[in-house]
Amino acid sequence: MSATVLVDPRRLVAEMRAQVDAYCRSLDERLPAYSYVPLTTDEQRLLVLQSRLYNEIRAAEVYGGWLRTTPEFEVKRLAAHNAEEELGHAQLLMRQLEARGVDPFAYTPPPAQVALFNTLEGLESTVERLAAFPLAGEVLASYLIRKALAAPSVPEWIKEPYRRIGEEEQGHGDYPLELLARYATTPEAQARVRRGVAIGIRLRDQYFRELDEMVFAGQRW
Ligand SMILES: [Fe+2]
Ligand SMILES: [Fe+2]
């Protein structure tokens, strides 16, 4: 859709949510290592845990980094709140790694994981940020956390921290929809929302593939 067409913001937001949901369902057939569901050894699980710890920390840094350049007071508060919350998630994952004698930070991220967060950090408009991260990213993360919690193949020591993380992430997919409906009221803003969702989905998809390569094929960068 071109940037000159203005649609009802509610409709745009519903479309974007449907796009993210469709991507989530497309993963069902072959869930990524990221979800923990297909993993069979603790070595694999610990590697994914380290990878997801990296995400929690980078997420906190991204939210914190947006503060100064977010003029909308409500979004600024949310970003600050999320930054703190993500560090809490990091702490939960660090505990599980340390309890198993694993250095939480002895992890080198694959290229797409670096690129994902650097890209999020570089987004300049509030609407594109909300679309790419809380909307596309957090909805997807929540979806895959629910898969992990429901899977008999995922051991309790992995489920435990994710029960708490999952509870906190529940609301993360909803507030961006509200905010986007309020702010995406020009054709330009709506184009940035579409682009933000595409960035969020595509870069995460690439990260999932590369994490699969690490876990299942021993690839390292
Ligand atoms: Fe988190
Ligand atoms: Fe989150």
PDB file of C-alpha atoms and ligand atoms in Angstrom:
ATOM      1  CA  MET A   1       0.000   0.000   0.000  1.00  0.00           C
ATOM      2  CA  SER A   2       1.366   3.430  -0.864  1.00  0.00           C
ATOM      3  CA  ALA A   3       2.101   6.104   1.713  1.00  0.00           C
ATOM      4  CA  THR A   4      -0.558   8.356   0.243  1.00  0.00           C
ATOM      5  CA  VAL A   5      -3.503   6.248   1.370  1.00  0.00           C
ATOM      6  CA  LEU A   6      -5.005   6.898   4.782  1.00  0.00           C
ATOM      7  CA  VAL A   7      -7.011   4.074   6.357  1.00  0.00           C
ATOM      8  CA  ASP A   8      -8.983   4.021   9.590  1.00  0.00           C
ATOM      9  CA  PRO A   9      -6.257   3.618  12.252  1.00  0.00           C
ATOM     10  CA  ARG A  10      -8.298   0.872  13.953  1.00  0.00           C
ATOM     11  CA  ARG A  11      -8.368  -1.062  10.720  1.00  0.00           C
ATOM     12  CA  LEU A  12      -4.656  -0.626  10.176  1.00  0.00           C
ATOM     13  CA  VAL A  13      -3.917  -1.848  13.687  1.00  0.00           C
ATOM     14  CA  ALA A  14      -6.199  -4.879  13.253  1.00  0.00           C
ATOM     15  CA  GLU A  15      -4.443  -5.690   9.969  1.00  0.00           C
ATOM     16  CA  MET A  16      -1.024  -5.454  11.579  1.00  0.00           C
ATOM     17  CA  ARG A  17      -2.085  -7.637  14.485  1.00  0.00           C
ATOM     18  CA  ALA A  18      -3.435 -10.188  12.001  1.00  0.00           C
ATOM     19  CA  GLN A  19      -0.098 -10.148  10.147  1.00  0.00           C
ATOM     20  CA  VAL A  20       1.825 -10.861  13.328  1.00  0.00           C
ATOM     21  CA  ASP A  21      -0.640 -13.610  14.295  1.00  0.00           C
ATOM     22  CA  ALA A  22      -0.304 -15.188  10.847  1.00  0.00           C
ATOM     23  CA  TYR A  23       3.471 -15.218  11.190  1.00  0.00           C
ATOM     24  CA  CYS A  24       3.144 -16.829  14.637  1.00  0.00           C
ATOM     25  CA  ARG A  25       0.946 -19.595  13.250  1.00  0.00           C
ATOM     26  CA  SER A  26       3.352 -20.157  10.346  1.00  0.00           C
ATOM     27  CA  LEU A  27       5.921 -21.284  12.925  1.00  0.00           C
ATOM     28  CA  ASP A  28       3.663 -23.986  14.374  1.00  0.00           C
ATOM     29  CA  GLU A  29       4.626 -26.674  11.924  1.00  0.00           C
ATOM     30  CA  ARG A  30       8.279 -26.496  12.827  1.00  0.00           C
ATOM     31  CA  LEU A  31       8.829 -24.513  16.002  1.00  0.00           C
ATOM     32  CA  PRO A  32      12.242 -22.828  16.193  1.00  0.00           C
ATOM     33  CA  ALA A  33      14.908 -23.723  18.762  1.00  0.00           C
ATOM     34  CA  TYR A  34      14.104 -20.324  20.286  1.00  0.00           C
ATOM     35  CA  SER A  35      10.829 -21.822  21.621  1.00  0.00           C
ATOM     36  CA  TYR A  36      12.732 -24.633  23.435  1.00  0.00           C
ATOM     37  CA  VAL A  37      10.053 -27.062  22.227  1.00  0.00           C
ATOM     38  CA  PRO A  38      12.181 -29.066  19.732  1.00  0.00           C
ATOM     39  CA  LEU A  39      15.259 -29.228  21.994  1.00  0.00           C
ATOM     40  CA  THR A  40      16.412 -32.597  23.312  1.00  0.00           C
ATOM     41  CA  THR A  41      19.518 -31.861  25.417  1.00  0.00           C
ATOM     42  CA  ASP A  42      20.374 -29.489  28.256  1.00  0.00           C
ATOM     43  CA  GLU A  43      23.353 -28.280  26.237  1.00  0.00           C
ATOM     44  CA  GLN A  44      20.930 -27.013  23.580  1.00  0.00           C
ATOM     45  CA  ARG A  45      18.619 -25.514  26.203  1.00  0.00           C
ATOM     46  CA  LEU A  46      21.445 -23.658  27.922  1.00  0.00           C
ATOM     47  CA  LEU A  47      22.572 -22.171  24.610  1.00  0.00           C
ATOM     48  CA  VAL A  48      19.045 -20.950  23.838  1.00  0.00           C
ATOM     49  CA  LEU A  49      18.781 -19.600  27.366  1.00  0.00           C
ATOM     50  CA  GLN A  50      21.978 -17.589  26.807  1.00  0.00           C
ATOM     51  CA  SER A  51      20.634 -16.361  23.489  1.00  0.00           C
ATOM     52  CA  ARG A  52      17.398 -15.252  25.091  1.00  0.00           C
ATOM     53  CA  LEU A  53      19.258 -13.602  27.947  1.00  0.00           C
ATOM     54  CA  TYR A  54      21.049 -11.533  25.306  1.00  0.00           C
ATOM     55  CA  ASN A  55      17.609 -10.522  23.963  1.00  0.00           C
ATOM     56  CA  GLU A  56      16.342  -9.441  27.382  1.00  0.00           C
ATOM     57  CA  ILE A  57      19.385  -7.256  27.941  1.00  0.00           C
ATOM     58  CA  ARG A  58      19.326  -5.743  24.477  1.00  0.00           C
ATOM     59  CA  ALA A  59      15.563  -5.178  24.835  1.00  0.00           C
ATOM     60  CA  ALA A  60      16.170  -3.188  28.029  1.00  0.00           C
ATOM     61  CA  GLU A  61      18.879  -1.183  26.269  1.00  0.00           C
ATOM     62  CA  VAL A  62      16.643  -0.480  23.279  1.00  0.00           C
ATOM     63  CA  TYR A  63      13.770   0.751  25.447  1.00  0.00           C
ATOM     64  CA  GLY A  64      16.135   2.824  27.563  1.00  0.00           C
ATOM     65  CA  GLY A  65      17.797   4.263  24.474  1.00  0.00           C
ATOM     66  CA  TRP A  66      14.484   5.480  23.087  1.00  0.00           C
ATOM     67  CA  LEU A  67      13.676   7.568  26.168  1.00  0.00           C
ATOM     68  CA  ARG A  68      15.279  10.833  25.218  1.00  0.00           C
ATOM     69  CA  THR A  69      13.947  10.812  21.682  1.00  0.00           C
ATOM     70  CA  THR A  70      10.363   9.891  22.622  1.00  0.00           C
ATOM     71  CA  PRO A  71       8.368  13.116  23.029  1.00  0.00           C
ATOM     72  CA  GLU A  72       5.061  11.371  23.884  1.00  0.00           C
ATOM     73  CA  PHE A  73       5.011  11.273  27.682  1.00  0.00           C
ATOM     74  CA  GLU A  74       2.922   8.099  27.889  1.00  0.00           C
ATOM     75  CA  VAL A  75       5.242   6.194  25.568  1.00  0.00           C
ATOM     76  CA  LYS A  76       8.282   7.520  27.424  1.00  0.00           C
ATOM     77  CA  ARG A  77       6.931   6.102  30.691  1.00  0.00           C
ATOM     78  CA  LEU A  78       6.193   2.766  29.065  1.00  0.00           C
ATOM     79  CA  ALA A  79       9.682   2.594  27.620  1.00  0.00           C
ATOM     80  CA  ALA A  80      11.200   3.261  31.047  1.00  0.00           C
ATOM     81  CA  HIS A  81       8.925   0.669  32.643  1.00  0.00           C
ATOM     82  CA  ASN A  82       9.755  -1.910  29.986  1.00  0.00           C
ATOM     83  CA  ALA A  83      13.494  -1.302  30.311  1.00  0.00           C
ATOM     84  CA  GLU A  84      13.295  -2.164  33.993  1.00  0.00           C
ATOM     85  CA  GLU A  85      11.025  -5.141  33.380  1.00  0.00           C
ATOM     86  CA  GLU A  86      13.328  -6.629  30.733  1.00  0.00           C
ATOM     87  CA  LEU A  87      16.268  -6.455  33.134  1.00  0.00           C
ATOM     88  CA  GLY A  88      14.115  -8.361  35.625  1.00  0.00           C
ATOM     89  CA  HIS A  89      13.626 -11.058  32.973  1.00  0.00           C
ATOM     90  CA  ALA A  90      17.369 -11.077  32.390  1.00  0.00           C
ATOM     91  CA  GLN A  91      17.936 -11.663  36.089  1.00  0.00           C
ATOM     92  CA  LEU A  92      15.586 -14.673  36.092  1.00  0.00           C
ATOM     93  CA  LEU A  93      17.410 -16.272  33.160  1.00  0.00           C
ATOM     94  CA  MET A  94      20.848 -15.502  34.617  1.00  0.00           C
ATOM     95  CA  ARG A  95      19.896 -17.412  37.774  1.00  0.00           C
ATOM     96  CA  GLN A  96      19.025 -20.544  35.811  1.00  0.00           C
ATOM     97  CA  LEU A  97      22.295 -20.410  33.890  1.00  0.00           C
ATOM     98  CA  GLU A  98      24.411 -19.768  36.976  1.00  0.00           C
ATOM     99  CA  ALA A  99      22.673 -22.560  38.884  1.00  0.00           C
ATOM    100  CA  ARG A 100      23.926 -24.894  36.146  1.00  0.00           C
ATOM    101  CA  GLY A 101      27.474 -23.583  36.207  1.00  0.00           C
ATOM    102  CA  VAL A 102      27.138 -21.723  32.915  1.00  0.00           C
ATOM    103  CA  ASP A 103      28.557 -18.219  32.439  1.00  0.00           C
ATOM    104  CA  PRO A 104      25.439 -16.285  31.356  1.00  0.00           C
ATOM    105  CA  PHE A 105      27.477 -14.015  29.103  1.00  0.00           C
ATOM    106  CA  ALA A 106      29.740 -16.582  27.443  1.00  0.00           C
ATOM    107  CA  TYR A 107      27.665 -16.215  24.303  1.00  0.00           C
ATOM    108  CA  THR A 108      28.359 -14.730  20.898  1.00  0.00           C
ATOM    109  CA  PRO A 109      25.165 -13.722  19.072  1.00  0.00           C
ATOM    110  CA  PRO A 110      24.602 -14.675  15.446  1.00  0.00           C
ATOM    111  CA  PRO A 111      24.652 -11.791  12.924  1.00  0.00           C
ATOM    112  CA  ALA A 112      20.873 -11.444  12.644  1.00  0.00           C
ATOM    113  CA  GLN A 113      20.484 -11.145  16.409  1.00  0.00           C
ATOM    114  CA  VAL A 114      22.957  -8.260  16.462  1.00  0.00           C
ATOM    115  CA  ALA A 115      21.269  -6.681  13.443  1.00  0.00           C
ATOM    116  CA  LEU A 116      17.783  -7.006  14.925  1.00  0.00           C
ATOM    117  CA  PHE A 117      18.526  -4.998  18.038  1.00  0.00           C
ATOM    118  CA  ASN A 118      20.812  -2.504  16.325  1.00  0.00           C
ATOM    119  CA  THR A 119      18.006  -1.847  13.856  1.00  0.00           C
ATOM    120  CA  LEU A 120      15.421  -1.420  16.614  1.00  0.00           C
ATOM    121  CA  GLU A 121      17.801   0.956  18.370  1.00  0.00           C
ATOM    122  CA  GLY A 122      18.093   3.013  15.192  1.00  0.00           C
ATOM    123  CA  LEU A 123      14.368   3.453  14.491  1.00  0.00           C
ATOM    124  CA  GLU A 124      13.495   7.110  14.824  1.00  0.00           C
ATOM    125  CA  SER A 125       9.727   7.463  14.972  1.00  0.00           C
ATOM    126  CA  THR A 126       7.478   6.399  17.819  1.00  0.00           C
ATOM    127  CA  VAL A 127       5.017   4.616  15.528  1.00  0.00           C
ATOM    128  CA  GLU A 128       7.709   2.585  13.769  1.00  0.00           C
ATOM    129  CA  ARG A 129       9.285   1.684  17.105  1.00  0.00           C
ATOM    130  CA  LEU A 130       5.985   0.559  18.613  1.00  0.00           C
ATOM    131  CA  ALA A 131       5.187  -1.498  15.528  1.00  0.00           C
ATOM    132  CA  ALA A 132       8.590  -3.177  15.269  1.00  0.00           C
ATOM    133  CA  PHE A 133       9.214  -3.968  18.892  1.00  0.00           C
ATOM    134  CA  PRO A 134       6.342  -4.155  21.330  1.00  0.00           C
ATOM    135  CA  LEU A 135       3.869  -5.145  18.639  1.00  0.00           C
ATOM    136  CA  ALA A 136       5.735  -7.493  16.291  1.00  0.00           C
ATOM    137  CA  GLY A 137       8.408  -8.613  18.750  1.00  0.00           C
ATOM    138  CA  GLU A 138       6.611  -9.001  22.040  1.00  0.00           C
ATOM    139  CA  VAL A 139       3.471 -10.582  20.602  1.00  0.00           C
ATOM    140  CA  LEU A 140       5.653 -13.166  18.910  1.00  0.00           C
ATOM    141  CA  ALA A 141       7.717 -13.767  22.053  1.00  0.00           C
ATOM    142  CA  SER A 142       4.549 -14.214  24.140  1.00  0.00           C
ATOM    143  CA  TYR A 143       3.168 -16.667  21.611  1.00  0.00           C
ATOM    144  CA  LEU A 144       6.284 -18.819  21.730  1.00  0.00           C
ATOM    145  CA  ILE A 145       6.461 -18.642  25.530  1.00  0.00           C
ATOM    146  CA  ARG A 146       2.945 -20.097  25.652  1.00  0.00           C
ATOM    147  CA  LYS A 147       4.107 -22.906  23.329  1.00  0.00           C
ATOM    148  CA  ALA A 148       7.045 -23.675  25.614  1.00  0.00           C
ATOM    149  CA  LEU A 149       4.905 -23.689  28.749  1.00  0.00           C
ATOM    150  CA  ALA A 150       2.452 -26.106  27.114  1.00  0.00           C
ATOM    151  CA  ALA A 151       5.094 -28.512  25.777  1.00  0.00           C
ATOM    152  CA  PRO A 152       5.888 -31.743  27.683  1.00  0.00           C
ATOM    153  CA  SER A 153       9.356 -31.703  26.063  1.00  0.00           C
ATOM    154  CA  VAL A 154      10.328 -28.511  27.929  1.00  0.00           C
ATOM    155  CA  PRO A 155      11.711 -29.229  31.424  1.00  0.00           C
ATOM    156  CA  GLU A 156      10.459 -27.473  34.531  1.00  0.00           C
ATOM    157  CA  TRP A 157      13.660 -25.483  35.111  1.00  0.00           C
ATOM    158  CA  ILE A 158      13.085 -23.753  31.771  1.00  0.00           C
ATOM    159  CA  LYS A 159       9.357 -23.282  32.325  1.00  0.00           C
ATOM    160  CA  GLU A 160       9.785 -21.743  35.758  1.00  0.00           C
ATOM    161  CA  PRO A 161      11.315 -18.380  34.769  1.00  0.00           C
ATOM    162  CA  TYR A 162       9.108 -18.192  31.680  1.00  0.00           C
ATOM    163  CA  ARG A 163       5.921 -18.464  33.724  1.00  0.00           C
ATOM    164  CA  ARG A 164       6.815 -15.149  35.316  1.00  0.00           C
ATOM    165  CA  ILE A 165       8.164 -13.623  32.136  1.00  0.00           C
ATOM    166  CA  GLY A 166       5.055 -14.766  30.267  1.00  0.00           C
ATOM    167  CA  GLU A 167       2.750 -13.122  32.784  1.00  0.00           C
ATOM    168  CA  GLU A 168       4.544  -9.812  32.413  1.00  0.00           C
ATOM    169  CA  GLU A 169       4.681 -10.029  28.628  1.00  0.00           C
ATOM    170  CA  GLN A 170       0.936 -10.687  28.398  1.00  0.00           C
ATOM    171  CA  GLY A 171       0.004  -7.028  28.230  1.00  0.00           C
ATOM    172  CA  HIS A 172       2.903  -6.013  25.997  1.00  0.00           C
ATOM    173  CA  GLY A 173       1.070  -6.832  22.809  1.00  0.00           C
ATOM    174  CA  ASP A 174      -2.017  -4.798  23.666  1.00  0.00           C
ATOM    175  CA  TYR A 175      -0.807  -1.327  24.584  1.00  0.00           C
ATOM    176  CA  PRO A 176       1.051  -0.787  21.288  1.00  0.00           C
ATOM    177  CA  LEU A 177      -2.215  -1.436  19.477  1.00  0.00           C
ATOM    178  CA  GLU A 178      -3.950   1.255  21.524  1.00  0.00           C
ATOM    179  CA  LEU A 179      -1.118   3.712  21.045  1.00  0.00           C
ATOM    180  CA  LEU A 180      -0.728   3.009  17.346  1.00  0.00           C
ATOM    181  CA  ALA A 181      -4.444   3.526  16.806  1.00  0.00           C
ATOM    182  CA  ARG A 182      -4.011   6.942  18.412  1.00  0.00           C
ATOM    183  CA  TYR A 183      -0.799   8.022  16.662  1.00  0.00           C
ATOM    184  CA  ALA A 184      -0.968   6.425  13.208  1.00  0.00           C
ATOM    185  CA  THR A 185      -3.302   9.017  11.782  1.00  0.00           C
ATOM    186  CA  THR A 186      -1.411  10.196   8.701  1.00  0.00           C
ATOM    187  CA  PRO A 187      -0.478   8.235   5.574  1.00  0.00           C
ATOM    188  CA  GLU A 188       3.207   8.677   6.453  1.00  0.00           C
ATOM    189  CA  ALA A 189       2.758   7.381   9.993  1.00  0.00           C
ATOM    190  CA  GLN A 190       0.743   4.438   8.696  1.00  0.00           C
ATOM    191  CA  ALA A 191       3.452   3.566   6.193  1.00  0.00           C
ATOM    192  CA  ARG A 192       5.960   3.576   9.064  1.00  0.00           C
ATOM    193  CA  VAL A 193       3.744   1.219  11.050  1.00  0.00           C
ATOM    194  CA  ARG A 194       3.635  -1.249   8.148  1.00  0.00           C
ATOM    195  CA  ARG A 195       7.357  -0.983   7.716  1.00  0.00           C
ATOM    196  CA  GLY A 196       7.928  -1.404  11.449  1.00  0.00           C
ATOM    197  CA  VAL A 197       5.920  -4.617  11.561  1.00  0.00           C
ATOM    198  CA  ALA A 198       7.808  -5.976   8.545  1.00  0.00           C
ATOM    199  CA  ILE A 199      11.140  -5.141  10.195  1.00  0.00           C
ATOM    200  CA  GLY A 200      10.050  -6.795  13.428  1.00  0.00           C
ATOM    201  CA  ILE A 201       8.889  -9.989  11.736  1.00  0.00           C
ATOM    202  CA  ARG A 202      11.584 -10.404   9.105  1.00  0.00           C
ATOM    203  CA  LEU A 203      14.587  -9.691  11.260  1.00  0.00           C
ATOM    204  CA  ARG A 204      13.303 -11.980  13.995  1.00  0.00           C
ATOM    205  CA  ASP A 205      12.652 -14.696  11.444  1.00  0.00           C
ATOM    206  CA  GLN A 206      16.267 -14.452  10.299  1.00  0.00           C
ATOM    207  CA  TYR A 207      17.447 -14.610  13.913  1.00  0.00           C
ATOM    208  CA  PHE A 208      15.343 -17.747  14.501  1.00  0.00           C
ATOM    209  CA  ARG A 209      16.989 -19.414  11.495  1.00  0.00           C
ATOM    210  CA  GLU A 210      20.475 -18.532  12.634  1.00  0.00           C
ATOM    211  CA  LEU A 211      19.794 -19.705  16.193  1.00  0.00           C
ATOM    212  CA  ASP A 212      18.541 -22.993  14.703  1.00  0.00           C
ATOM    213  CA  GLU A 213      21.834 -23.273  12.811  1.00  0.00           C
ATOM    214  CA  MET A 214      23.748 -22.727  16.050  1.00  0.00           C
ATOM    215  CA  VAL A 215      21.720 -25.241  18.031  1.00  0.00           C
ATOM    216  CA  PHE A 216      21.226 -27.980  15.447  1.00  0.00           C
ATOM    217  CA  ALA A 217      24.266 -27.616  13.167  1.00  0.00           C
ATOM    218  CA  GLY A 218      26.881 -26.267  15.584  1.00  0.00           C
ATOM    219  CA  GLN A 219      27.344 -23.104  13.541  1.00  0.00           C
ATOM    220  CA  ARG A 220      29.221 -20.282  15.292  1.00  0.00           C
ATOM    221  CA  TRP A 221      30.190 -16.821  14.180  1.00  0.00           C
TER     222      TRP A 221
HETATM  223 FE    FE B   1      11.468  -9.830  28.327  1.00  0.00          FE
HETATM  224 FE    FE B   2       9.176  -7.752  26.806  1.00  0.00          FE
END
